[in-house]
Short mmCIF file of C-alpha atoms in Angstrom, two decimals:
data_model
loop_
_atom_site.label_atom_id
_atom_site.label_comp_id
_atom_site.label_asym_id
_atom_site.label_seq_id
_atom_site.Cartn_x
_atom_site.Cartn_y
_atom_site.Cartn_z
CA UNK A 1 19.49 26.41 17.55
CA UNK A 2 18.16 23.87 15.03
CA UNK A 3 14.55 22.81 15.59
CA UNK A 4 13.64 19.51 13.93
CA UNK A 5 9.88 18.88 13.74
CA UNK A 6 8.89 15.30 14.51
CA UNK A 7 5.46 14.52 13.09
CA UNK A 8 3.53 11.56 14.51
CA UNK A 9 1.29 9.93 11.89
CA UNK A 10 -0.46 7.00 13.53
CA UNK A 11 -4.03 6.68 14.77
CA UNK A 12 -6.92 4.30 14.29
CA UNK A 13 -9.37 6.77 12.77
CA UNK A 14 -12.42 5.77 14.83
CA UNK A 15 -13.86 9.04 16.16
CA UNK A 16 -14.47 10.55 12.72
CA UNK A 17 -15.86 7.41 11.14
CA UNK A 18 -16.94 6.87 8.35
CA UNK A 19 -14.72 9.55 6.76
CA UNK A 20 -11.69 8.48 8.81
CA UNK A 21 -10.88 4.77 9.18
CA UNK A 22 -8.00 2.56 10.25
CA UNK A 23 -6.82 2.18 6.65
CA UNK A 24 -6.95 5.95 6.05
CA UNK A 25 -7.06 7.98 9.29
CA UNK A 26 -8.09 11.62 9.59
CA UNK A 27 -4.67 13.25 9.12
CA UNK A 28 -4.67 12.14 5.48
CA UNK A 29 -8.24 13.32 4.77
CA UNK A 30 -9.08 16.84 3.51
CA UNK A 31 -11.41 17.49 6.44
CA UNK A 32 -11.40 21.29 6.60
CA UNK A 33 -10.25 22.38 3.16
CA UNK A 34 -8.49 21.26 0.01
CA UNK A 35 -5.39 20.07 1.86
CA UNK A 36 -5.16 17.35 4.47
CA UNK A 37 -4.38 17.91 8.15
CA UNK A 38 -1.00 16.23 7.58
CA UNK A 39 -0.21 18.65 4.77
CA UNK A 40 -1.36 21.62 6.85
CA UNK A 41 0.94 20.45 9.64
CA UNK A 42 3.90 20.15 7.28
CA UNK A 43 3.34 23.65 5.91
CA UNK A 44 3.03 25.07 9.42
CA UNK A 45 6.46 23.65 10.29
CA UNK A 46 8.28 24.75 7.14
CA UNK A 47 10.38 27.55 8.74
CA UNK A 48 12.09 24.93 10.89
CA UNK A 49 14.46 22.18 9.74
CA UNK A 50 13.36 19.35 7.49
CA UNK A 51 10.68 17.29 9.27
CA UNK A 52 11.13 13.78 10.59
CA UNK A 53 7.97 11.75 10.01
CA UNK A 54 7.07 8.63 11.98
CA UNK A 55 4.32 6.46 10.55
CA UNK A 56 3.23 2.88 9.96
CA UNK A 57 3.99 0.71 6.99
CA UNK A 58 0.45 1.00 5.63
CA UNK A 59 0.72 4.79 5.40
CA UNK A 60 4.26 5.21 4.10
CA UNK A 61 3.34 5.82 0.46
CA UNK A 62 0.46 8.13 1.41
CA UNK A 63 2.93 10.21 3.44
CA UNK A 64 5.39 10.43 0.53
CA UNK A 65 2.62 11.26 -1.96
CA UNK A 66 1.22 14.06 0.19
CA UNK A 67 4.71 15.43 0.85
CA UNK A 68 5.43 15.37 -2.89
CA UNK A 69 2.26 17.37 -3.56
CA UNK A 70 3.76 20.13 -1.40
CA UNK A 71 7.25 19.77 -2.89
CA UNK A 72 8.73 19.00 0.55
CA UNK A 73 11.60 16.57 1.11
CA UNK A 74 11.66 15.22 4.70
CA UNK A 75 14.74 14.56 6.79
CA UNK A 76 13.55 10.95 7.05
CA UNK A 77 10.42 8.82 7.23
CA UNK A 78 10.70 6.26 10.04
CA UNK A 79 8.46 3.21 9.70
CA UNK A 80 7.16 1.62 12.90
CA UNK A 81 6.91 -2.18 12.62
CA UNK A 82 3.67 -1.95 14.62
CA UNK A 83 1.82 0.71 16.57
CA UNK A 84 3.18 0.99 20.12
CA UNK A 85 1.65 4.34 21.15
CA UNK A 86 3.63 7.58 21.24
CA UNK A 87 6.44 6.90 23.74
CA UNK A 88 8.46 4.41 21.63
CA UNK A 89 7.92 6.58 18.54
CA UNK A 90 9.27 9.71 20.24
CA UNK A 91 12.22 7.80 21.70
CA UNK A 92 13.05 6.30 18.29
CA UNK A 93 13.07 9.79 16.77
CA UNK A 94 15.30 11.07 19.58
CA UNK A 95 17.79 8.24 19.19
CA UNK A 96 17.85 8.75 15.41
CA UNK A 97 18.55 12.49 15.82
CA UNK A 98 21.02 11.87 18.65
CA UNK A 99 23.44 10.30 16.21
CA UNK A 100 23.52 13.62 14.33
CA UNK A 101 23.42 16.17 17.15
CA UNK A 102 22.28 15.51 20.75
CA UNK A 103 21.74 19.25 21.28
CA UNK A 104 19.16 19.52 18.49
CA UNK A 105 15.72 20.64 19.61
CA UNK A 106 12.86 18.28 18.79
CA UNK A 107 9.39 19.74 18.22
CA UNK A 108 7.03 16.77 18.58
CA UNK A 109 3.64 17.36 16.98
CA UNK A 110 0.57 15.31 16.14
CA UNK A 111 -0.23 15.49 12.43
CA UNK A 112 -4.01 15.64 12.82
CA UNK A 113 -4.63 18.93 14.67
CA UNK A 114 -6.20 22.08 13.29
CA UNK A 115 -4.14 25.25 13.93
CA UNK A 116 -5.27 27.96 11.47
CA UNK A 117 -2.77 30.67 12.50
CA UNK A 118 0.66 29.40 11.47
CA UNK A 119 2.49 32.59 12.40
CA UNK A 120 1.04 32.59 15.93
CA UNK A 121 2.03 28.95 16.36
CA UNK A 122 5.61 29.54 15.25
CA UNK A 123 5.87 32.58 17.54
CA UNK A 124 4.69 30.44 20.47
CA UNK A 125 7.29 27.78 19.67
CA UNK A 126 9.99 30.46 19.63
CA UNK A 127 8.93 31.50 23.15
CA UNK A 128 9.65 27.99 24.38
CA UNK A 129 13.15 27.74 22.87
CA UNK A 130 15.15 29.34 25.75
CA UNK A 131 13.60 27.00 28.33
CA UNK A 132 14.19 23.96 26.11
CA UNK A 133 17.80 25.00 25.52
CA UNK A 134 18.29 25.10 29.29
CA UNK A 135 17.08 21.53 29.70
CA UNK A 136 13.34 21.92 30.29
CA UNK A 137 10.70 19.78 28.65
CA UNK A 138 8.34 22.34 27.16
CA UNK A 139 4.70 21.60 26.48
CA UNK A 140 2.13 23.91 24.95
CA UNK A 141 -1.21 24.69 26.52
CA UNK A 142 -4.40 25.95 24.89
CA UNK A 143 -6.62 28.48 26.65
CA UNK A 144 -9.90 26.57 27.20
CA UNK A 145 -12.99 28.21 25.73
CA UNK A 146 -15.58 25.76 27.00
CA UNK A 147 -15.67 22.87 29.53
CA UNK A 148 -14.35 20.12 27.26
CA UNK A 149 -14.39 16.62 28.77
CA UNK A 150 -12.49 14.98 25.90
CA UNK A 151 -9.15 16.70 26.56
CA UNK A 152 -6.54 16.35 29.25
CA UNK A 153 -5.61 19.54 31.10
CA UNK A 154 -2.40 21.19 32.31
CA UNK A 155 -2.34 22.95 35.68
CA UNK A 156 0.04 25.91 35.69
CA UNK A 157 2.05 26.63 38.83
CA UNK A 158 1.43 30.35 38.32
CA UNK A 159 -0.34 32.65 35.85
CA UNK A 160 1.53 33.24 32.59
CA UNK A 161 2.22 36.51 30.80
CA UNK A 162 2.80 34.57 27.59
CA UNK A 163 6.20 33.02 28.33
CA UNK A 164 7.03 29.63 29.84
CA UNK A 165 5.80 28.87 33.37
CA UNK A 166 6.34 25.73 35.46
CA UNK A 167 3.81 22.92 35.10
CA UNK A 168 2.30 21.83 38.40
CA UNK A 169 0.58 18.67 37.17
CA UNK A 170 -1.28 16.91 34.38
CA UNK A 171 -5.04 16.51 34.85
CA UNK A 172 -6.80 13.53 33.30
CA UNK A 173 -9.85 14.01 31.10
CA UNK A 174 -12.46 15.38 33.56
CA UNK A 175 -16.17 14.83 33.99
CA UNK A 176 -18.50 17.71 33.11
CA UNK A 177 -18.57 19.22 36.61
CA UNK A 178 -14.80 19.14 37.01
CA UNK A 179 -14.34 20.60 33.52
CA UNK A 180 -16.48 23.58 34.56
CA UNK A 181 -14.25 24.12 37.59
CA UNK A 182 -11.06 23.88 35.54
CA UNK A 183 -12.41 26.38 33.02
CA UNK A 184 -13.23 28.85 35.79
CA UNK A 185 -9.89 28.48 37.61
CA UNK A 186 -7.82 30.47 35.13
CA UNK A 187 -4.76 28.27 35.78
CA UNK A 188 -5.74 25.25 33.70
CA UNK A 189 -5.15 24.78 29.99
CA UNK A 190 -5.95 22.10 27.46
CA UNK A 191 -3.06 19.73 26.78
CA UNK A 192 -2.22 20.09 23.08
CA UNK A 193 0.16 17.12 23.07
CA UNK A 194 2.90 19.23 21.47
CA UNK A 195 6.38 19.16 23.05
CA UNK A 196 9.72 20.90 22.59
CA UNK A 197 12.98 19.62 24.12
CA UNK A 198 16.59 18.86 23.39
CA UNK A 199 17.36 15.37 22.12
CA UNK A 200 19.68 14.79 25.07
CA UNK A 201 17.01 15.98 27.53
CA UNK A 202 14.33 13.56 26.40
CA UNK A 203 16.73 10.60 26.20
CA UNK A 204 17.82 11.31 29.78
CA UNK A 205 14.15 11.53 30.81
CA UNK A 206 13.52 8.07 29.36
CA UNK A 207 16.56 6.69 31.17
CA UNK A 208 15.20 8.08 34.43
CA UNK A 209 11.47 7.37 34.17
CA UNK A 210 11.11 4.60 31.57
CA UNK A 211 14.48 2.80 31.42
CA UNK A 212 13.08 -0.51 30.18
CA UNK A 213 12.21 1.12 26.87
CA UNK A 214 15.74 2.25 26.03
CA UNK A 215 17.22 -1.10 25.00
CA UNK A 216 14.48 -2.40 22.66
CA UNK A 217 14.05 0.94 20.91
CA UNK A 218 17.82 1.48 20.67
CA UNK A 219 18.23 -1.96 19.08
CA UNK A 220 15.34 -1.27 16.73
CA UNK A 221 16.91 1.99 15.57
CA UNK A 222 20.38 0.44 15.25
CA UNK A 223 18.92 -2.44 13.25
CA UNK A 224 16.86 -0.20 10.97
CA UNK A 225 17.12 -0.82 7.24
CA UNK A 226 16.62 1.56 4.34
CA UNK A 227 13.66 0.51 2.20
CA UNK A 228 12.90 2.64 -0.89
CA UNK A 229 13.97 5.78 0.94
CA UNK A 230 12.18 4.88 4.17
CA UNK A 231 13.99 3.88 7.34
CA UNK A 232 12.25 0.74 8.54
CA UNK A 233 12.85 0.10 12.26
CA UNK A 234 13.87 -3.46 13.17
CA UNK A 235 10.70 -5.38 14.13
CA UNK A 236 12.04 -7.98 16.59
CA UNK A 237 13.30 -5.63 19.34
CA UNK A 238 10.40 -3.22 18.70
CA UNK A 239 7.97 -5.85 20.00
CA UNK A 240 9.63 -5.65 23.42
CA UNK A 241 8.93 -1.92 23.78
CA UNK A 242 5.98 -1.18 26.05
CA UNK A 243 2.94 0.30 24.33
CA UNK A 244 2.49 3.52 26.32
CA UNK A 245 1.95 7.21 25.64
CA UNK A 246 4.71 9.78 26.06
CA UNK A 247 2.54 11.50 28.68
CA UNK A 248 2.40 8.50 30.98
CA UNK A 249 5.92 7.23 30.30
CA UNK A 250 7.90 10.43 30.72
CA UNK A 251 5.92 13.64 31.04
CA UNK A 252 3.84 13.01 34.16
CA UNK A 253 6.74 11.78 36.36
CA UNK A 254 9.15 14.52 35.21
CA UNK A 255 9.77 17.61 37.34
CA UNK A 256 11.42 19.85 34.73
CA UNK A 257 8.36 20.71 32.64
CA UNK A 258 7.34 24.17 31.48
CA UNK A 259 4.18 25.32 29.74
CA UNK A 260 3.95 27.95 27.01
CA UNK A 261 0.37 29.17 26.45
CA UNK A 262 -0.82 29.30 22.84
CA UNK A 263 -3.37 32.05 22.28
CA UNK A 264 -4.41 31.11 18.77
CA UNK A 265 -7.21 28.83 17.61
CA UNK A 266 -6.62 25.10 18.01
CA UNK A 267 -8.60 21.87 17.83
CA UNK A 268 -7.60 18.24 17.76
CA UNK A 269 -10.77 17.57 15.71
CA UNK A 270 -11.45 14.68 18.00
CA UNK A 271 -15.07 14.16 16.99
CA UNK A 272 -17.77 15.32 14.63
CA UNK A 273 -18.90 17.89 17.19
CA UNK A 274 -15.43 19.48 16.89
CA UNK A 275 -15.74 19.49 13.09
CA UNK A 276 -19.09 21.30 13.47
CA UNK A 277 -17.57 23.89 15.80
CA UNK A 278 -14.71 24.63 13.39
CA UNK A 279 -16.86 24.69 10.24
CA UNK A 280 -18.52 27.65 8.56
CA UNK A 281 -22.19 27.54 9.57
CA UNK A 282 -25.27 29.28 8.23
CA UNK A 283 -27.60 31.50 10.26
CA UNK A 284 -29.35 28.41 11.65
CA UNK A 285 -26.08 26.85 12.84
CA UNK A 286 -25.94 24.26 10.07
CA UNK A 287 -22.59 23.21 8.55
CA UNK A 288 -22.96 21.83 5.03
CA UNK A 289 -20.31 19.99 3.03
CA UNK A 290 -20.39 18.23 -0.32
CA UNK A 291 -23.72 17.14 -1.75
CA UNK A 292 -25.72 18.11 1.35
CA UNK A 293 -28.92 20.12 1.60
CA UNK A 294 -30.63 21.53 4.70
CA UNK A 295 -34.36 22.17 4.89
CA UNK A 296 -35.35 23.86 8.15
CA UNK A 297 -32.49 22.25 10.09
CA UNK A 298 -30.70 23.83 13.05
CA UNK A 299 -27.35 23.29 14.84
CA UNK A 300 -26.44 20.29 12.69
CA UNK A 301 -23.66 18.99 10.48
CA UNK A 302 -24.66 17.51 7.12
CA UNK A 303 -21.86 16.15 4.96
CA UNK A 304 -21.78 13.96 1.87
CA UNK A 305 -18.36 12.93 0.58
CA UNK A 306 -19.67 10.78 -2.24
CA UNK A 307 -20.21 12.21 -5.73
CA UNK A 308 -23.29 10.07 -6.24
CA UNK A 309 -24.99 10.51 -2.86
CA UNK A 310 -27.25 13.48 -2.13
CA UNK A 311 -27.80 13.99 1.61
CA UNK A 312 -30.94 15.94 2.56
CA UNK A 313 -31.86 16.86 6.12
CA UNK A 314 -35.40 18.03 6.97
CA UNK A 315 -36.25 19.55 10.33
CA UNK A 316 -33.17 18.21 12.10
CA UNK A 317 -31.74 19.74 15.26
CA UNK A 318 -28.40 18.92 16.87
CA UNK A 319 -27.76 16.07 14.43
CA UNK A 320 -24.59 14.82 12.75
CA UNK A 321 -25.20 13.14 9.39
CA UNK A 322 -22.23 11.98 7.29
CA UNK A 323 -22.75 10.02 4.08
CA UNK A 324 -20.26 8.09 1.98
CA UNK A 325 -20.90 5.65 -0.81
CA UNK A 326 -20.51 2.63 1.49
CA UNK A 327 -21.60 3.91 4.92
CA UNK A 328 -23.82 6.53 6.55
CA UNK A 329 -23.58 7.94 10.08
CA UNK A 330 -26.54 9.63 11.78
CA UNK A 331 -25.99 10.65 15.41
CA UNK A 332 -27.10 13.03 18.12
CA UNK A 333 -24.33 15.64 18.29
CA UNK A 334 -24.20 15.18 22.07
CA UNK A 335 -23.13 11.56 21.45
CA UNK A 336 -20.26 12.43 19.09
CA UNK A 337 -17.69 10.65 21.29
CA UNK A 338 -19.69 7.42 20.95
CA UNK A 339 -18.97 7.12 17.22
CA UNK A 340 -16.07 4.82 18.04
CA UNK A 341 -18.63 2.42 19.53
CA UNK A 342 -20.16 2.10 16.08
CA UNK A 343 -16.78 1.02 14.75
CA UNK A 344 -16.54 -1.63 17.46
CA UNK A 345 -20.00 -2.99 16.61
CA UNK A 346 -19.22 -3.12 12.90
CA UNK A 347 -15.93 -4.93 13.60
CA UNK A 348 -17.77 -7.53 15.66
CA UNK A 349 -20.14 -8.06 12.72
CA UNK A 350 -17.22 -8.43 10.34
CA UNK A 351 -18.27 -5.42 8.25
CA UNK A 352 -15.36 -4.17 6.11
CA UNK A 353 -16.63 -0.60 6.49
CA UNK A 354 -15.42 -0.63 10.10
CA UNK A 355 -11.78 -0.22 9.08
CA UNK A 356 -11.45 -0.27 5.30
CA UNK A 357 -11.89 2.81 3.17
CA UNK A 358 -13.78 2.66 -0.16
CA UNK A 359 -10.78 4.20 -1.91
CA UNK A 360 -7.80 1.88 -1.42
CA UNK A 361 -4.48 3.71 -1.73
CA UNK A 362 -1.41 2.06 -3.20
CA UNK A 363 2.11 3.34 -3.95
CA UNK A 364 1.16 3.65 -7.63
CA UNK A 365 -2.21 5.37 -7.11
CA UNK A 366 -5.57 4.10 -5.88
CA UNK A 367 -8.60 2.01 -6.74
CA UNK A 368 -12.18 1.72 -5.59
CA UNK A 369 -14.72 -1.05 -5.98
CA UNK A 370 -17.78 -0.01 -8.01
CA UNK A 371 -19.76 -3.24 -8.03
CA UNK A 372 -19.41 -6.71 -6.52
CA UNK A 373 -21.41 -9.81 -7.35
CA UNK A 374 -21.18 -13.57 -7.51
CA UNK A 375 -17.90 -14.31 -9.34
CA UNK A 376 -17.34 -10.73 -10.57
CA UNK A 377 -16.08 -7.35 -9.38
CA UNK A 378 -15.80 -3.97 -11.10
CA UNK A 379 -13.14 -1.43 -10.06
CA UNK A 380 -12.01 2.02 -11.05
CA UNK A 381 -8.20 2.20 -11.02
CA UNK A 382 -6.14 5.41 -11.15
CA UNK A 383 -2.39 5.15 -11.84
CA UNK A 384 -0.17 8.17 -11.24
CA UNK A 385 2.16 9.44 -14.01
CA UNK A 386 5.35 7.37 -14.13
CA UNK A 387 3.94 4.70 -11.82
CA UNK A 388 3.61 0.98 -12.45
CA UNK A 389 1.86 -1.97 -10.85
CA UNK A 390 3.93 -5.04 -10.09
CA UNK A 391 4.57 -7.78 -12.64
CA UNK A 392 2.11 -10.39 -11.41
CA UNK A 393 -0.33 -13.17 -12.14
CA UNK A 394 -3.56 -14.46 -10.56
CA UNK A 395 -4.47 -18.05 -9.81
CA UNK A 396 -8.23 -17.61 -9.49
CA UNK A 397 -9.38 -14.75 -11.72
CA UNK A 398 -9.12 -13.20 -15.18
CA UNK A 399 -9.44 -9.49 -15.87
CA UNK A 400 -10.74 -7.10 -18.52
CA UNK A 401 -9.19 -3.60 -18.61
CA UNK A 402 -10.92 -0.67 -20.32
CA UNK A 403 -8.90 2.56 -20.46
CA UNK A 404 -11.10 5.64 -20.03
CA UNK A 405 -8.42 8.32 -19.52
CA UNK A 406 -4.79 8.43 -20.60
CA UNK A 407 -2.73 5.60 -22.03
CA UNK A 408 -1.66 2.33 -20.41
CA UNK A 409 1.42 0.35 -21.33
CA UNK A 410 0.32 -3.24 -20.79
CA UNK A 411 2.49 -6.33 -20.51
CA UNK A 412 0.80 -9.74 -21.03
CA UNK A 413 3.30 -12.60 -20.93
CA UNK A 414 5.82 -11.72 -23.68
CA UNK A 415 3.71 -9.03 -25.39
CA UNK A 416 3.96 -5.31 -24.55
CA UNK A 417 1.50 -2.86 -26.10
CA UNK A 418 -0.15 0.52 -25.58
CA UNK A 419 -3.85 0.69 -24.76
CA UNK A 420 -5.38 4.13 -25.28
CA UNK A 421 -8.71 5.70 -24.31
CA UNK A 422 -11.78 3.62 -25.28
CA UNK A 423 -9.62 0.56 -25.94
CA UNK A 424 -9.66 -2.63 -23.88
CA UNK A 425 -7.51 -5.67 -23.22
CA UNK A 426 -8.15 -9.13 -21.75
CA UNK A 427 -5.85 -10.71 -19.12
CA UNK A 428 -6.39 -14.50 -19.04
CA UNK A 429 -6.23 -16.40 -15.77
CA UNK A 430 -2.59 -17.21 -14.97
CA UNK A 431 -1.11 -14.71 -17.44
CA UNK A 432 1.91 -12.73 -16.21
CA UNK A 433 0.96 -9.09 -16.63
CA UNK A 434 1.73 -5.52 -15.69
CA UNK A 435 0.15 -2.09 -16.13
CA UNK A 436 2.27 1.09 -16.41
CA UNK A 437 1.53 4.77 -16.94
CA UNK A 438 4.33 6.22 -19.04
CA UNK A 439 2.43 9.46 -19.60
CA UNK A 440 2.36 12.79 -17.79
CA UNK A 441 -1.28 12.69 -16.67
CA UNK A 442 -3.11 10.16 -14.46
CA UNK A 443 -4.33 7.06 -16.25
CA UNK A 444 -7.81 5.79 -15.41
CA UNK A 445 -9.24 2.42 -16.32
CA UNK A 446 -12.17 0.22 -15.44
CA UNK A 447 -11.24 -3.30 -14.40
CA UNK A 448 -13.72 -6.16 -14.55
CA UNK A 449 -12.60 -9.23 -12.60
CA UNK A 450 -14.23 -12.64 -13.06
CA UNK A 451 -13.41 -15.84 -11.25
CA UNK A 452 -13.94 -18.09 -8.25
CA UNK A 453 -11.94 -15.90 -5.83
CA UNK A 454 -11.48 -12.13 -6.12
CA UNK A 455 -9.48 -11.28 -2.98
CA UNK A 456 -6.62 -8.77 -3.11
CA UNK A 457 -4.22 -11.45 -1.85
CA UNK A 458 -4.58 -13.53 -5.03
CA UNK A 459 -1.28 -12.25 -6.40
CA UNK A 460 1.87 -14.06 -7.46
CA UNK A 461 4.43 -11.26 -7.68
CA UNK A 462 7.48 -11.51 -9.97
CA UNK A 463 8.86 -7.97 -9.96
CA UNK A 464 7.87 -4.85 -8.07
CA UNK A 465 9.51 -1.41 -8.06
CA UNK A 466 8.01 -0.88 -4.58
CA UNK A 467 9.70 -3.99 -3.14
CA UNK A 468 6.53 -5.55 -1.73
CA UNK A 469 6.44 -9.24 -0.93
CA UNK A 470 4.21 -12.07 -2.09
CA UNK A 471 0.56 -11.59 -1.20
CA UNK A 472 0.87 -7.83 -0.69
CA UNK A 473 -2.01 -5.90 -2.17
CA UNK A 474 -1.85 -4.12 -5.53
#
């Protein structure tokens, strides 16, 4: 039986702020090693069929870049017109796969969970296959190791010897007292949010329990258009699909659910306290990362993800401290779930740090702002080998480019020339220009912008290999 992994890549990135943000959520960040959680998820699913990835328009090039780093070609990358929670996304994937084979098994997985033992995970999935083939919706439960209040729970109808058992009910995120009781019961497991079922089974479940969603999602899939290798779902009917999770829409009202216990390590890394638990800690319980130093600290997480920022903790206990070049978080570890409140406060103040990441990713590479002042801005720009920015002009600013690594092919109006390391070029206001990296190594330059308005939307675009419209960034 073919198993097609369906990887969900949405999320607002609020609980691991400032490292994870709306513009660059946690699945794309190397949180626990050199690879990202998304890449770890892809590698874990490699023995199955080619993955189907569902993501938003803002993340489509990040997804392709991180897949390319692993040398993995997906079955498809579906682009949601807007975030509508997990139910429409799962249904869209099912309808897309249904056209190929309604008996295919779908393995629906979040892309931001930590599961260190890939072999144990794949073995657990295999245990769920017979039940899924027979028409059950299979979910996977995690043996709880402490009374977690941030997870939903699954109540098993009977103890399990490792194989599938019927699910009695879903349990909402409990308070501390209830979580203690669930931990002690022996019949409750954490809900991992991972599901296995036949395409035909889940479509029938939607028809039974959430019928109003079928038509808008079906029309959105039928009206999907190919865009640079992505399959962009039609936006008009998508707006009519209810924004609801797969749990509420289908899972909770269904009566054909089975649970397969997973005995390996697992975490959804849903807060900095979870990062601390999963990190290597010293004898005093301190987890250090990046340019961080601990002096007589205990039970704390100290992390600096900025090359130029040294983070030093002195005499701290039970503290989370995370430093980046544009934002710093200091919190009591017991208040880790309140980090999202900080994001809300910053949004109300209009602070860009609430949602925007210092490093701004583009299909051709990335840039970061180094300095901003009255009528000027300095950026570092990195262009991947073979990539090119759009042919464009600016109405309000001129630019100076200084190449510090590699070679840039630069177009300015009718002139095309090569600019090598330690050379510079001036782009006058209004000039039609383009930057390309024809080489085999990344090209790095420093850009100095001067003018009355320096916003990223000051772009008149004439030609773009990435098919972005007027006003799109980069």
